[in-house]
CSV table of N, CA and C in Angstrom, one decimal:
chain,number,residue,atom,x,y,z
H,1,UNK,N,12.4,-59.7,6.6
H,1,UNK,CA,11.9,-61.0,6.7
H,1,UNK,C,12.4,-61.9,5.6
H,2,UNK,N,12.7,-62.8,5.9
H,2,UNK,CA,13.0,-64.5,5.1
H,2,UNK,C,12.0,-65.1,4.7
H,3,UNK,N,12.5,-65.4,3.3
H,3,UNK,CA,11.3,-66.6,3.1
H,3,UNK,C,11.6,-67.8,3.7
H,4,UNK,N,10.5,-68.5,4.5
H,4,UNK,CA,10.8,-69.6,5.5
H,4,UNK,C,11.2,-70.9,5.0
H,5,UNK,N,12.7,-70.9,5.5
H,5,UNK,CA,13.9,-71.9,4.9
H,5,UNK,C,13.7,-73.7,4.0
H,6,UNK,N,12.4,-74.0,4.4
H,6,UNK,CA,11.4,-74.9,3.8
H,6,UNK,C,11.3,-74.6,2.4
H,7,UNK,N,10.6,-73.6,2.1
H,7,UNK,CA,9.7,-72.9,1.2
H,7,UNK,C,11.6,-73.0,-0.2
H,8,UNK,N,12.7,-72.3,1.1
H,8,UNK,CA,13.4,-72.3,-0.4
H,8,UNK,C,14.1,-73.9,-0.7
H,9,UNK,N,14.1,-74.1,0.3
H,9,UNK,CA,15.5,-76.0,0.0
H,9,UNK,C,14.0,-76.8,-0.7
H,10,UNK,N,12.8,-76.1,-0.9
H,10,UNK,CA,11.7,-77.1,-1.5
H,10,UNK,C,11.3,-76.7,-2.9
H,11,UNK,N,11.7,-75.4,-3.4
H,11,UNK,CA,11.4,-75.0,-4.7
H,11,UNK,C,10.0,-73.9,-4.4
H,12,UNK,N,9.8,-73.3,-3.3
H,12,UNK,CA,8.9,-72.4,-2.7
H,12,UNK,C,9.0,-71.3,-3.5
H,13,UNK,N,7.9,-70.4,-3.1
H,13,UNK,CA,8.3,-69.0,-4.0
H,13,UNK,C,7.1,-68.2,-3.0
H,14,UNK,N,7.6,-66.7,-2.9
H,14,UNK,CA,6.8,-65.7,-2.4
H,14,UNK,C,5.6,-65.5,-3.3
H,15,UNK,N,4.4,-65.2,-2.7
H,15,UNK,CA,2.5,-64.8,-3.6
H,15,UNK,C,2.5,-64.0,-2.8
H,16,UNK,N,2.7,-63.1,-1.8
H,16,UNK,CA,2.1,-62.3,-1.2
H,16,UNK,C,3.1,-61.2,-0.4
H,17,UNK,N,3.1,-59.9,-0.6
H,17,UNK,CA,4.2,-59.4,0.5
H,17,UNK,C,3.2,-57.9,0.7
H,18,UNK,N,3.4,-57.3,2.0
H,18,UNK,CA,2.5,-56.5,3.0
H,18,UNK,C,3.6,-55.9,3.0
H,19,UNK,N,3.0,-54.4,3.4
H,19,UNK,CA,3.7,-53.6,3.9
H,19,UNK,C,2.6,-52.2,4.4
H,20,UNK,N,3.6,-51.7,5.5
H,20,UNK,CA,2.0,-50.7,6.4
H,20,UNK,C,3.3,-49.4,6.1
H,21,UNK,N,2.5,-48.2,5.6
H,21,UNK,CA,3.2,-47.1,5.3
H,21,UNK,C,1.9,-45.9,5.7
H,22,UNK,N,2.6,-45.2,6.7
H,22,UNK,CA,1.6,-44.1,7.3
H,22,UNK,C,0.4,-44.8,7.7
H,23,UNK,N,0.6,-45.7,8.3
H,23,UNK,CA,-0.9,-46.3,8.5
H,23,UNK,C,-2.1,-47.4,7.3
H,24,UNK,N,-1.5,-46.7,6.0
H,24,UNK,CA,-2.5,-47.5,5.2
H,24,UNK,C,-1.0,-49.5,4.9
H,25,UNK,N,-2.0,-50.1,4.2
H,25,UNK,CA,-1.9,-51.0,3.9
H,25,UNK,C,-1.6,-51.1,2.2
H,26,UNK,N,0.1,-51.9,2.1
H,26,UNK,CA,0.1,-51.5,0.8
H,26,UNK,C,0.4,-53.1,0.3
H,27,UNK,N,0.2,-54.2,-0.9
H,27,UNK,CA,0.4,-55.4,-0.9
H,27,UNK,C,0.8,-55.5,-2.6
H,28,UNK,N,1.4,-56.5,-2.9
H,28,UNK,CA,1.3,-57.0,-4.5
H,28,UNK,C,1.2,-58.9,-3.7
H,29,UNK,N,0.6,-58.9,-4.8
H,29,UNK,CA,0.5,-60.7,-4.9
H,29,UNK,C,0.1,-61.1,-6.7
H,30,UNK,N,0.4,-62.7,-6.5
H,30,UNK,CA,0.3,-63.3,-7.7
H,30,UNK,C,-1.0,-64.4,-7.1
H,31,UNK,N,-1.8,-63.9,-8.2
H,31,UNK,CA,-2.8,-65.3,-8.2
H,31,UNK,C,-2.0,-66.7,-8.5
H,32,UNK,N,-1.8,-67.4,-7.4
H,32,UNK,CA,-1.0,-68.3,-8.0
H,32,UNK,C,-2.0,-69.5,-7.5
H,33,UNK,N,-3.6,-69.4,-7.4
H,33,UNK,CA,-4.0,-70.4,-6.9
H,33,UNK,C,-5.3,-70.9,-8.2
H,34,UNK,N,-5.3,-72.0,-8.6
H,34,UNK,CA,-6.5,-72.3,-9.1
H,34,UNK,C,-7.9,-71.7,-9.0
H,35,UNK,N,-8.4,-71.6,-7.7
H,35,UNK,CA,-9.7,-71.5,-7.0
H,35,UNK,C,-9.2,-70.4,-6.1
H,36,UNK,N,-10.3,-69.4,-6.4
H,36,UNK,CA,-10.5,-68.3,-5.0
H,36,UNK,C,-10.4,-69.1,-4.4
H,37,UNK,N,-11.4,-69.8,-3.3
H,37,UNK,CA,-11.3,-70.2,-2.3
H,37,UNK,C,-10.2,-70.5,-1.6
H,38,UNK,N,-9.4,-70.9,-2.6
H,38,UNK,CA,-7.8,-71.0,-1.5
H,38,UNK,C,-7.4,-70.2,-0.7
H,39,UNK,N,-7.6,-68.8,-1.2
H,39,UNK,CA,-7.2,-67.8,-0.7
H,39,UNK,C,-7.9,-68.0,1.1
H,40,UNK,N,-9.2,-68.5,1.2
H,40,UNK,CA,-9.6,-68.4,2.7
H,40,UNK,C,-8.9,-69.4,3.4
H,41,UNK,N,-7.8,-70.2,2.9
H,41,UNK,CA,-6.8,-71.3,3.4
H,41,UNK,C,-6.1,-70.7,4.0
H,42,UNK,N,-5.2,-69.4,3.2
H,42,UNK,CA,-4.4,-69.0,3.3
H,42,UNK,C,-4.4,-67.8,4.2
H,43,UNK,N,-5.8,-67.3,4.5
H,43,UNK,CA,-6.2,-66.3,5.7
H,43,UNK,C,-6.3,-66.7,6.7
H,44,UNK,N,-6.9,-67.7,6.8
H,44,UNK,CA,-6.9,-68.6,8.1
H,44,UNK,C,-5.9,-69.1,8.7
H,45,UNK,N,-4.2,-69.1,7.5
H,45,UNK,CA,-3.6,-69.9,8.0
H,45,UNK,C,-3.0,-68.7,8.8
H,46,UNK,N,-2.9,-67.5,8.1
H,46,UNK,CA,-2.4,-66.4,8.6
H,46,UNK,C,-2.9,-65.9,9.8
H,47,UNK,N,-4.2,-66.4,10.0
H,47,UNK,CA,-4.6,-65.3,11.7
H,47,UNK,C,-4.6,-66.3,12.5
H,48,UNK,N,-4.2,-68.1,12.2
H,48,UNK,CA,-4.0,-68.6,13.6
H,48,UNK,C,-1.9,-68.4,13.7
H,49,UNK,N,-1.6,-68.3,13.1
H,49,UNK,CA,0.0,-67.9,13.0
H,49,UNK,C,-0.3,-66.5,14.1
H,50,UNK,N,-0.9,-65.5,13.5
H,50,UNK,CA,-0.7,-64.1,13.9
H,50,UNK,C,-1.4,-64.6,15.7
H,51,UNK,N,-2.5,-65.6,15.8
H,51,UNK,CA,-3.0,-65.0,17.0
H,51,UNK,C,-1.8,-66.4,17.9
H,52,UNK,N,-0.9,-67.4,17.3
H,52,UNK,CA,0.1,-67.6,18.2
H,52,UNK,C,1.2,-66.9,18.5
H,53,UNK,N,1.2,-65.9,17.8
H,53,UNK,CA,2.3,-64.8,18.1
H,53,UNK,C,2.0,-64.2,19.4
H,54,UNK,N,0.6,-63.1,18.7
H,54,UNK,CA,0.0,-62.5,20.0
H,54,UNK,C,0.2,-63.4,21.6
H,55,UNK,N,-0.3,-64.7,21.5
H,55,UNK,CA,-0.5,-65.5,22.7
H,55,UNK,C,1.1,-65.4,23.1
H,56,UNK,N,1.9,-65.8,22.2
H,56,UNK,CA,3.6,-66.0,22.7
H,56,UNK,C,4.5,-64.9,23.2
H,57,UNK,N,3.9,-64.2,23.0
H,57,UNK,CA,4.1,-62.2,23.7
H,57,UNK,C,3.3,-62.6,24.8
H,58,UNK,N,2.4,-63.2,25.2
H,58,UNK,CA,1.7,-62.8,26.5
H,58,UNK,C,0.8,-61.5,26.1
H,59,UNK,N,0.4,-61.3,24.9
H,59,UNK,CA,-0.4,-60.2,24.9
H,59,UNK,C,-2.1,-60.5,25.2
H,60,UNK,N,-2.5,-61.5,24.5
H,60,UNK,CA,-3.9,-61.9,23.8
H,60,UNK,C,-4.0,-63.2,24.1
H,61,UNK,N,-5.0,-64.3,24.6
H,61,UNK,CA,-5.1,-65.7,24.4
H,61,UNK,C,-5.3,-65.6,23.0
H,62,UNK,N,-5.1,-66.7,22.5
H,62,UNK,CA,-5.2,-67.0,21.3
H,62,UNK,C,-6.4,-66.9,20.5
H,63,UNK,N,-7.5,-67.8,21.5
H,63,UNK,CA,-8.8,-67.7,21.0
H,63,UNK,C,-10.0,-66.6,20.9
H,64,UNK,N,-9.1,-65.4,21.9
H,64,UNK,CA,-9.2,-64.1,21.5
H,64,UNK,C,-9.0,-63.7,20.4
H,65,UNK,N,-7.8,-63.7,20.3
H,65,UNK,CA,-7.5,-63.0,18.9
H,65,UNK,C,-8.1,-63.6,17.6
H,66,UNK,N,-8.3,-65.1,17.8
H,66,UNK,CA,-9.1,-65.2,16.4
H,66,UNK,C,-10.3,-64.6,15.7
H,67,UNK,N,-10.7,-64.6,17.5
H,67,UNK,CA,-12.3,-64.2,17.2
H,67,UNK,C,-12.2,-62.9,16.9
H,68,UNK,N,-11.4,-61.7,17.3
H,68,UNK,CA,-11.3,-60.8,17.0
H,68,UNK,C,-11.0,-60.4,15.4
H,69,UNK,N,-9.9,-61.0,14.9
H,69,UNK,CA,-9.9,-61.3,13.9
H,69,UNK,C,-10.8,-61.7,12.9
H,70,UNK,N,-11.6,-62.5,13.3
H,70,UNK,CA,-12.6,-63.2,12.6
H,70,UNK,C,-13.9,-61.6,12.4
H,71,UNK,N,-13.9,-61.6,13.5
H,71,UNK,CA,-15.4,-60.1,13.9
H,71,UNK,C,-15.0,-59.0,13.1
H,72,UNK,N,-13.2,-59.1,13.0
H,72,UNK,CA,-13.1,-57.4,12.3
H,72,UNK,C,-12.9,-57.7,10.3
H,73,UNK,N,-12.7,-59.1,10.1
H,73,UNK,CA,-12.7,-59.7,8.3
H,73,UNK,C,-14.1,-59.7,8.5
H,74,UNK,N,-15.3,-59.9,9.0
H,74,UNK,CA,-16.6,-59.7,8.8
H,74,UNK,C,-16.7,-58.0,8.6
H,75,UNK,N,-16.7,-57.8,9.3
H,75,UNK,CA,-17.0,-56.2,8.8
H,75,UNK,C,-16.3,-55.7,7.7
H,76,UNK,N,-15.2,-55.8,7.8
H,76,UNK,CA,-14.7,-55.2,6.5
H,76,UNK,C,-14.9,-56.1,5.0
H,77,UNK,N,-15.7,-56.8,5.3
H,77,UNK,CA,-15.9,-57.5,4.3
H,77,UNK,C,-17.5,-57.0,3.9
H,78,UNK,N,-18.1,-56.5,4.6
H,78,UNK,CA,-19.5,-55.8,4.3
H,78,UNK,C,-19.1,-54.5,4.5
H,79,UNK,N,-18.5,-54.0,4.7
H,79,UNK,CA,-18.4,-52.6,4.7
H,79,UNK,C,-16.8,-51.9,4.6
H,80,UNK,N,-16.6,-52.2,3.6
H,80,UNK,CA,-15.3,-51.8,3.3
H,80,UNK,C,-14.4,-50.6,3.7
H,81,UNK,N,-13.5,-50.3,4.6
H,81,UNK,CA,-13.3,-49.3,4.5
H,81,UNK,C,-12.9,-48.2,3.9
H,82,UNK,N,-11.8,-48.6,2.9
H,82,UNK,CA,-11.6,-48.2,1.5
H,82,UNK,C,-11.2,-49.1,0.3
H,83,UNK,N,-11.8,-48.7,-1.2
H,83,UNK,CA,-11.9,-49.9,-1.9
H,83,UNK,C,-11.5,-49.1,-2.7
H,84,UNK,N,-10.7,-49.7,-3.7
H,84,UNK,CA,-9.7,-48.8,-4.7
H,84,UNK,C,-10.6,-48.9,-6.2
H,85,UNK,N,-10.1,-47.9,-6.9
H,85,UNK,CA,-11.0,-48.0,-7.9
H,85,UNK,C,-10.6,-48.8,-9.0
């Protein structure tokens, strides 16, 4: 994947890169924001992206997947499934 062509002709920079290996979830990022809170900008922006994907496959309505999304960051936000030490 590309950083999105915007991001570089604007002076953009990557904060965040994912990667799924054997199943688990592996990430580095830079706090590059002032305020936690930004971060829930930046989650939100990601699962309505991710649930127009889904919808643009014909997999999921969209407003499915939010809510799914939304139901499954609740739980793992009370009950972690694994938290690193």
């Amino acid at each position: 994947m590309n950083i999105p062509p915007a991001a570089n002709e604007r002076g953009g920079f990557e904060f965040l890169r994912c990667a799924v290996i054997d199943g688990e979830l592996h990430l580095t990022l830079r706090p590059v924001f002032n305020e936690p809170n930004d971060w829930g900008r930046v989650f939100a922006e990601v699962a309505r992206q991710v649930a127009r994907a889904y919808a643009h496959q014909d997999r999921f309505p969209e407003p499915e997947v939010l809510n799914r999304i939304s139901s499954a960051f609740e739980t793992e936000m009370r009950n972690p499934a694994d938290v690193a030490s």
